[in-house]
PDB file of C-alpha atoms in Angstrom:
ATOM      1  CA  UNK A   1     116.931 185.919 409.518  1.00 59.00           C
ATOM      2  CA  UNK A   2     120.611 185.117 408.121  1.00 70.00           C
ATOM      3  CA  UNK A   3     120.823 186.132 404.332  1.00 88.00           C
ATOM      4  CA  UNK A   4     121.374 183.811 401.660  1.00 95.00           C
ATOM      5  CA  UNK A   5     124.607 184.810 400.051  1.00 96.00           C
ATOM      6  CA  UNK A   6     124.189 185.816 396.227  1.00 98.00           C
ATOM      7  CA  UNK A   7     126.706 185.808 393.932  1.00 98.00           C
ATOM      8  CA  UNK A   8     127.749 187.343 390.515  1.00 97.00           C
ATOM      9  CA  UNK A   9     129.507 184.920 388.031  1.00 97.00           C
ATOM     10  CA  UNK A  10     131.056 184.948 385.022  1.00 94.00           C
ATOM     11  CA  UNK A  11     134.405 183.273 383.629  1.00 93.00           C
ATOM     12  CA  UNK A  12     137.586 183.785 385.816  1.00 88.00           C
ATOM     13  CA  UNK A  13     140.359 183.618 382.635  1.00 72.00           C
ATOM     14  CA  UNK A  14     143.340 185.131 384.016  1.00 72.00           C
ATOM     15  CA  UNK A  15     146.313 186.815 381.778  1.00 70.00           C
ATOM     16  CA  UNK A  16     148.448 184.277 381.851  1.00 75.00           C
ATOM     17  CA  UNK A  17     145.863 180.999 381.774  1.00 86.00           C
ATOM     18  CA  UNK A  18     145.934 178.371 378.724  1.00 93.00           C
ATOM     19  CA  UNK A  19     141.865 178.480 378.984  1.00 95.00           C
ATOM     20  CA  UNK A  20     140.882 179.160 375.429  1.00 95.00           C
ATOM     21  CA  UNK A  21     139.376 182.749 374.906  1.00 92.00           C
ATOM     22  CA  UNK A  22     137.427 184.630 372.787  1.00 93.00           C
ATOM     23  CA  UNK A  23     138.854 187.141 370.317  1.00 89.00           C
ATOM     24  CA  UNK A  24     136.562 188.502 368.098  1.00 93.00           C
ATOM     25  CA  UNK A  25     133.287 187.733 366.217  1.00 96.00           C
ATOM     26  CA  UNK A  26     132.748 187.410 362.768  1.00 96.00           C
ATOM     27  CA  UNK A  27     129.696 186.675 360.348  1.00 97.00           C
ATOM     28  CA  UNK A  28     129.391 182.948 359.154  1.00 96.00           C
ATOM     29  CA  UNK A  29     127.136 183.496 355.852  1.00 93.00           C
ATOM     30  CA  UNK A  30     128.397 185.736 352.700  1.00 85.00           C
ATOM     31  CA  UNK A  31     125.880 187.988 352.767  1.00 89.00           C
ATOM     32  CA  UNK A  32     126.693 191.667 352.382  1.00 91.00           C
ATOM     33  CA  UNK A  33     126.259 193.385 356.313  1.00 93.00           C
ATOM     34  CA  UNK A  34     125.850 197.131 357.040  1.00 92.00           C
ATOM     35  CA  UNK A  35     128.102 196.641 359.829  1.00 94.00           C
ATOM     36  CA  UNK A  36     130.196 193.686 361.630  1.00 94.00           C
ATOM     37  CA  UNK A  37     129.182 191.908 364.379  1.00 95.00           C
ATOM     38  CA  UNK A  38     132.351 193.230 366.835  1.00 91.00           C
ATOM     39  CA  UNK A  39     130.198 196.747 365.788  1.00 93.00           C
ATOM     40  CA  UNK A  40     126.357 196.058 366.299  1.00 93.00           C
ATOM     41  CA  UNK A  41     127.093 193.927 369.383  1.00 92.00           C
ATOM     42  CA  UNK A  42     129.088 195.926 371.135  1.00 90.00           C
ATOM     43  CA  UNK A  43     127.009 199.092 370.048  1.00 87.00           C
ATOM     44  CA  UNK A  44     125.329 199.650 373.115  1.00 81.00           C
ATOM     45  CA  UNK A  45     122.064 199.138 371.295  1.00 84.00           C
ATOM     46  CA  UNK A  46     119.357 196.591 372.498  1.00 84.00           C
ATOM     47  CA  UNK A  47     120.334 192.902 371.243  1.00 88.00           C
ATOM     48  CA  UNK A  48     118.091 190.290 370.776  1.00 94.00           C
ATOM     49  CA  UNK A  49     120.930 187.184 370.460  1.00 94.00           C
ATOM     50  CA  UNK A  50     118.185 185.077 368.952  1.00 95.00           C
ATOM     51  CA  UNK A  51     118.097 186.936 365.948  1.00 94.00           C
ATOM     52  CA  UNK A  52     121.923 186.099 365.845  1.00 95.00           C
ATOM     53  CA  UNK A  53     122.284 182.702 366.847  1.00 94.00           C
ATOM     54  CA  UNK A  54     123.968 180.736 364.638  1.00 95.00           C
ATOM     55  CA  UNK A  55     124.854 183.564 362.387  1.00 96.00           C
ATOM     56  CA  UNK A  56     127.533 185.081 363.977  1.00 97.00           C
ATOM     57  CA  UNK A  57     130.555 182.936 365.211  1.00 97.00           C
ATOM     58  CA  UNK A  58     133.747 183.805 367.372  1.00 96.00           C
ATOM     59  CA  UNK A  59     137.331 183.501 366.748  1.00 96.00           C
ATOM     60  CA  UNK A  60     139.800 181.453 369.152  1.00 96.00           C
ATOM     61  CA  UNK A  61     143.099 183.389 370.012  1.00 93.00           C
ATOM     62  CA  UNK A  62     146.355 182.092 370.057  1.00 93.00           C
ATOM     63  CA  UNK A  63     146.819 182.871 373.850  1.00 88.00           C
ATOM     64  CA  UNK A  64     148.960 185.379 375.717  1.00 82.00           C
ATOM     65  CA  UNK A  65     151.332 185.144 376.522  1.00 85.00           C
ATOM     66  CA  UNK A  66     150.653 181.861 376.998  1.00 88.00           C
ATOM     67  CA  UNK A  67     149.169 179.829 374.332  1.00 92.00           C
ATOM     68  CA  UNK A  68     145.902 178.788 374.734  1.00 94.00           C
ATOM     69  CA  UNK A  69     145.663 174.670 374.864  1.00 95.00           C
ATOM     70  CA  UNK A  70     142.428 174.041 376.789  1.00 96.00           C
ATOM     71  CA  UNK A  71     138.843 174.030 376.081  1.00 97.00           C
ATOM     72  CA  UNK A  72     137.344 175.585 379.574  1.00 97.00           C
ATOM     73  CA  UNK A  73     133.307 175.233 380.265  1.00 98.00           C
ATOM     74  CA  UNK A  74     133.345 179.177 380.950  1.00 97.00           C
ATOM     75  CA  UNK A  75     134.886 181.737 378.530  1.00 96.00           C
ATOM     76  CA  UNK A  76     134.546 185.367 377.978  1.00 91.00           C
ATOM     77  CA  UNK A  77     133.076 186.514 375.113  1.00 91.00           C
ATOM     78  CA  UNK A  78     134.540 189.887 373.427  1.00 87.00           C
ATOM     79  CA  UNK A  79     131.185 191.736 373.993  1.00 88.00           C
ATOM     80  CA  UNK A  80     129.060 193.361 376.449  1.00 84.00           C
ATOM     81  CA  UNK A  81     126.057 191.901 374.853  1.00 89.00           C
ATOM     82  CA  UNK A  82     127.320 188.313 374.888  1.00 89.00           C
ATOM     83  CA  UNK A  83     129.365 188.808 378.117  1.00 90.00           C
ATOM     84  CA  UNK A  84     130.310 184.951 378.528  1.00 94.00           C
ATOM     85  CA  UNK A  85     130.283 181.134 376.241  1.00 97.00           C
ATOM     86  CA  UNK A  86     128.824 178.765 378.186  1.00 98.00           C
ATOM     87  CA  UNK A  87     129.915 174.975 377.157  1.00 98.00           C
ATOM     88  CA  UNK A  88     127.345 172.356 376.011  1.00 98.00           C
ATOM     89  CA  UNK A  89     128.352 170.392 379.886  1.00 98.00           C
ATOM     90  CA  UNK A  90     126.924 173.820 381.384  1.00 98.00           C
ATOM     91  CA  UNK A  91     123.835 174.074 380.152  1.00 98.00           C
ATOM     92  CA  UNK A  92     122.685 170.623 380.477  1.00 98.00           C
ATOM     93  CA  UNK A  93     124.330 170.271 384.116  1.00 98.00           C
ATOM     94  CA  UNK A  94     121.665 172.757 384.494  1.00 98.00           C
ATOM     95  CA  UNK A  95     118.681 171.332 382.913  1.00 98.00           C
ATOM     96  CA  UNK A  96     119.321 167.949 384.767  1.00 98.00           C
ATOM     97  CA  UNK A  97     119.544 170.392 388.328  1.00 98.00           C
ATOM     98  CA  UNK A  98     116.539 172.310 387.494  1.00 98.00           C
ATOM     99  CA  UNK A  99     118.208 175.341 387.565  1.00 98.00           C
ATOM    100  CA  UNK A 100     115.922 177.674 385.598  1.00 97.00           C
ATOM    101  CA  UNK A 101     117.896 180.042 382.763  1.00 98.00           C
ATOM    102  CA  UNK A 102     115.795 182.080 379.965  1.00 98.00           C
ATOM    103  CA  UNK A 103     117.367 180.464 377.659  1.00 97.00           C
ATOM    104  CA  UNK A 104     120.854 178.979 376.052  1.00 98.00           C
ATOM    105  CA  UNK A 105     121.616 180.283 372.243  1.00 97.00           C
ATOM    106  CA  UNK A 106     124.890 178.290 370.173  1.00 97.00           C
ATOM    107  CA  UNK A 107     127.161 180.347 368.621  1.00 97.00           C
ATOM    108  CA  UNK A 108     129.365 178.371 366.906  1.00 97.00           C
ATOM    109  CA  UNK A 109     133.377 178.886 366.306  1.00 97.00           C
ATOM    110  CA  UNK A 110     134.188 180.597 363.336  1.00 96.00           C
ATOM    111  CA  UNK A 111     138.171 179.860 363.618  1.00 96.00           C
ATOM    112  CA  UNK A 112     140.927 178.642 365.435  1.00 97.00           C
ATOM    113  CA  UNK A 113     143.960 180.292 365.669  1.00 96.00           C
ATOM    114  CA  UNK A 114     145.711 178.523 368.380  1.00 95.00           C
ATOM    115  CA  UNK A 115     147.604 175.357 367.100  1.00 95.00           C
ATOM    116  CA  UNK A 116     147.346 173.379 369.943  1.00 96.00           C
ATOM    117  CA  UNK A 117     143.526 173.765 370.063  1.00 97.00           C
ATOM    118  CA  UNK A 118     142.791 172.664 366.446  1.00 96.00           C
ATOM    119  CA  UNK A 119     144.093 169.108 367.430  1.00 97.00           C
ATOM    120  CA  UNK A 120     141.278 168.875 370.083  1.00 97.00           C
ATOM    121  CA  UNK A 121     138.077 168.894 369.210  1.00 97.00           C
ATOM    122  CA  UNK A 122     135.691 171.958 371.004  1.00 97.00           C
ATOM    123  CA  UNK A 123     132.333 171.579 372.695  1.00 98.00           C
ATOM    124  CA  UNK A 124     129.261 173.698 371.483  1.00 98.00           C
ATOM    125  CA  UNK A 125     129.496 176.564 372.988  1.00 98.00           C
ATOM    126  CA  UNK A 126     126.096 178.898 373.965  1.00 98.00           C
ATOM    127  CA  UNK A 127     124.977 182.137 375.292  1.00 97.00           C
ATOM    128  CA  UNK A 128     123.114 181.978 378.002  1.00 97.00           C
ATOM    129  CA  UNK A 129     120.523 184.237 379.604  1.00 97.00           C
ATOM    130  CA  UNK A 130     118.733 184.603 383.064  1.00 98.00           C
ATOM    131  CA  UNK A 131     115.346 186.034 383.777  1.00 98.00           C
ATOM    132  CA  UNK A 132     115.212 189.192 385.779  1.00 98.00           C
ATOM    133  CA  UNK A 133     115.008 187.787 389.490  1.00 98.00           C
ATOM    134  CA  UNK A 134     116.475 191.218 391.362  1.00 98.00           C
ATOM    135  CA  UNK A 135     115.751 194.838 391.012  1.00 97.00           C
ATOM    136  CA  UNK A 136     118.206 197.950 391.231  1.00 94.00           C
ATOM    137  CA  UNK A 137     118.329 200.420 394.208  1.00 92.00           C
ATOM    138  CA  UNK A 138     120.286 203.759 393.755  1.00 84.00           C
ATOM    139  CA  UNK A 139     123.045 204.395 396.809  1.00 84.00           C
ATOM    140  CA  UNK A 140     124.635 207.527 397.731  1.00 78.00           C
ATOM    141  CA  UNK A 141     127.951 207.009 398.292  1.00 74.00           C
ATOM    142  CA  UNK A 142     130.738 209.741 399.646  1.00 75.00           C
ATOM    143  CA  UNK A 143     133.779 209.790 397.333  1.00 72.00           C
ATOM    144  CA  UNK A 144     137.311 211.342 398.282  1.00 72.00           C
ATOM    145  CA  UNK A 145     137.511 214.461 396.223  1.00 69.00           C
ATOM    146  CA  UNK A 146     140.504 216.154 397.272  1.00 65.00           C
ATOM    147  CA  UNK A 147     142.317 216.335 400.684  1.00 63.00           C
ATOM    148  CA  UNK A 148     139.552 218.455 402.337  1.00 62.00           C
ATOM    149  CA  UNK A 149     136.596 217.871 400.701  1.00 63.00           C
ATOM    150  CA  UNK A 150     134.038 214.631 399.912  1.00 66.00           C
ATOM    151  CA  UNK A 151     131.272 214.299 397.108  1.00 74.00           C
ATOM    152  CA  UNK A 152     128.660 212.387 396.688  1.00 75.00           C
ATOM    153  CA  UNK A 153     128.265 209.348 393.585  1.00 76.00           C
ATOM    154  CA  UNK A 154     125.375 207.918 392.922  1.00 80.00           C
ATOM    155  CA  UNK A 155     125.929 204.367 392.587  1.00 85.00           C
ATOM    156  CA  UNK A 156     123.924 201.077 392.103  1.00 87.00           C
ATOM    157  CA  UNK A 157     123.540 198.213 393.573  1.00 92.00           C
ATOM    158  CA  UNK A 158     120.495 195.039 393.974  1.00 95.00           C
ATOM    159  CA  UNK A 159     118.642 195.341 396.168  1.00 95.00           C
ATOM    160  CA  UNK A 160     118.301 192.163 398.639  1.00 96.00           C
ATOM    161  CA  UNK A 161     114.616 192.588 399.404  1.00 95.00           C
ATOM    162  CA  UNK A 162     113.221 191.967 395.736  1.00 97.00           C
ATOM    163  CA  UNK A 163     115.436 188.596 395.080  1.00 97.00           C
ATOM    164  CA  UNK A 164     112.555 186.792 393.607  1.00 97.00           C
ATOM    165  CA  UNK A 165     114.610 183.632 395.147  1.00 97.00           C
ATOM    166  CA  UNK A 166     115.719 181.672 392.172  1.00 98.00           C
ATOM    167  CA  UNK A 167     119.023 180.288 392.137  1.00 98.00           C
ATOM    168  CA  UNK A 168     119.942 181.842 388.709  1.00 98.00           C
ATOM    169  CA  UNK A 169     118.996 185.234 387.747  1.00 98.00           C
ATOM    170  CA  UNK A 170     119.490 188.756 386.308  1.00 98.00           C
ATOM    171  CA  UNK A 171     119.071 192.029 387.556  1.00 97.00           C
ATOM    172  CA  UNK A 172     116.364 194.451 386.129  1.00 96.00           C
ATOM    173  CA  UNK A 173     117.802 196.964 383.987  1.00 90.00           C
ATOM    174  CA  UNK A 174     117.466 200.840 385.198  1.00 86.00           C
ATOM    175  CA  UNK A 175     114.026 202.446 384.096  1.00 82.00           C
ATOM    176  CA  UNK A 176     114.677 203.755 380.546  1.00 81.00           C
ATOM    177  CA  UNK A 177     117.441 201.308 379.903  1.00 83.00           C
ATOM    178  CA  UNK A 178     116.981 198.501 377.880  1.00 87.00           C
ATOM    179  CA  UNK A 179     116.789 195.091 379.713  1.00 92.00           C
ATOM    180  CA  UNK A 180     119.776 192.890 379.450  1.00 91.00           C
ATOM    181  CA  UNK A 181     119.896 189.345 380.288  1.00 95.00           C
ATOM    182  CA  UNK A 182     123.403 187.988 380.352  1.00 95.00           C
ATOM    183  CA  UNK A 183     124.608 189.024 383.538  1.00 94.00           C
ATOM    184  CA  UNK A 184     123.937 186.310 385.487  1.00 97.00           C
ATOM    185  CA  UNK A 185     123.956 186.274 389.108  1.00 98.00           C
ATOM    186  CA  UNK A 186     123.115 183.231 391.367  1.00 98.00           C
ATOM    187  CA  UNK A 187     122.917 181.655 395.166  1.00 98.00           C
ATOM    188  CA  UNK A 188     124.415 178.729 396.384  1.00 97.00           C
ATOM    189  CA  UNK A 189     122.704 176.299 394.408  1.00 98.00           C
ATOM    190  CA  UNK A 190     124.404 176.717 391.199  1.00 98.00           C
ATOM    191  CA  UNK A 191     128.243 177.374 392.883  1.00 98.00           C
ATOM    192  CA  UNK A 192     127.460 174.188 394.168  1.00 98.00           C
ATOM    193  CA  UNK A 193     126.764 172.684 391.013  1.00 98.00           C
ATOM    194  CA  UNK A 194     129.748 174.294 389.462  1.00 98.00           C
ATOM    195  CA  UNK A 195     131.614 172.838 392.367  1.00 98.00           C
ATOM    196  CA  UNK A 196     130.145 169.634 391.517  1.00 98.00           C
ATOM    197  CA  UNK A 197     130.528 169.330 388.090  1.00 98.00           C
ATOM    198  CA  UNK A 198     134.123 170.292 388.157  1.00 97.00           C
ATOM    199  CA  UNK A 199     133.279 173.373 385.459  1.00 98.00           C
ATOM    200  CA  UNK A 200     136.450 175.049 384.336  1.00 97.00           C
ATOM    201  CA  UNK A 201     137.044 178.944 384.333  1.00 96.00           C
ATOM    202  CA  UNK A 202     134.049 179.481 386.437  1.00 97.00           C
ATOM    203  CA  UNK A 203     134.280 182.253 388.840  1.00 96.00           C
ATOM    204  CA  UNK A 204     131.528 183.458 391.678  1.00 97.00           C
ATOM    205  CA  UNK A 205     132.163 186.562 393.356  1.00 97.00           C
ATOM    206  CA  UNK A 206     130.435 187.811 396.119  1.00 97.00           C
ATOM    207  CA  UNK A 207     127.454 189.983 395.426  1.00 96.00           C
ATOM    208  CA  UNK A 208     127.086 193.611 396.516  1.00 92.00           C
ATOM    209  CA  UNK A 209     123.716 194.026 397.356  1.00 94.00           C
ATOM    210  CA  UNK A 210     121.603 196.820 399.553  1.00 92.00           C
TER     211      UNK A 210
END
């Protein structure tokens, strides 16, 4: 039986691309914090965003070298815990499709630093999360070590098998590891939809999968 091709996705900003990015987070009350947000979230540390939403905002770079002047639907988000903004278009392109997602948490902007973008007005923007829908197989791999000899590298990858066939999803985190829920892979159904909707600074790439 032919595989359905999975995919992993994410934002596609390139280094010279006038997509607005994200540059930094920042607290939005004026309460005294033990550490900043650029700190706990990328800390490596388990995150629940909900506890955050709404209380920690991003900054909008000027743009390199090219200044930023558009508002894209997909944007990278300056931590491993938030991994990508999601517009307001996204998320409800994907409640009218049925396309199932954990859930979708706004973090609003804090500031604006490119000129061009203050005279347009943003969408919300969100975090969004996937529920685990693929587990994790460990791969031996031979790796060039010098000119005469090869080692092995254990590597991982998901494993095709245990797709639990929904068309958005996350992979289960390593046993020991806490679970994370923002990298988001999917099949067909939603690059369609992206393809559909015309969503900006969306990129699907191929998924490696045993």
């Amino acid at each position: 039986m032919r595989k359905t091709k999975l995919y992993s996705i994410g934002h596609g900003c390139e280094w010279n691309s006038t997509w607005a990015e994200s540059g930094g987070l920042v607290w939005l009350d004026s309460k005294p914090h033990a550490e900043s947000p650029e700190t706990l979230f990328n800390s490596g540390r388990k995150i629940d965003l909900g506890l955050y939403e709404m209380m920690v905002g991003f900054i909008i770079d000027v743009g390199e070298p090219v200044p930023a002047n558009k508002w894209p639907d997909w944007m990278g988000a300056p931590s491993r815990s938030l991994r990508s903004f999601v517009s307001e278009r996204v998320v409800q392109a994907m409640i009218d499709e049925d396309i199932p997602f954990r859930r979708a948490l706004e973090f609003p902007i804090a500031e604006i630093r490119s000129p061009a973008l203050r005279k347009i007005a943003p969408p919300k923007y969100y975090a969004i999360e996937a529920e685990v829908g693929i587990d994790i197989e460990s791969v031996e791999v031979e790796v060039p070590f010098t000119n005469e000899m090869e080692r092995k590298k254990t590597q991982y990858f998901p494993k095709y098998d245990t797709w639990n066939g929904s068309p958005l999803f996350c992979s289960r985190s390593l046993s020991g590891m806490e679970q994370s829920f923002v990298w988001l892979y999917c099949d067909h159904r939603v690059t369609f939809l992206a393809m559909k909707e015309k969503w900006t600074n969306f990129r699907a790439v191929d998924l490696h999968v045993v």
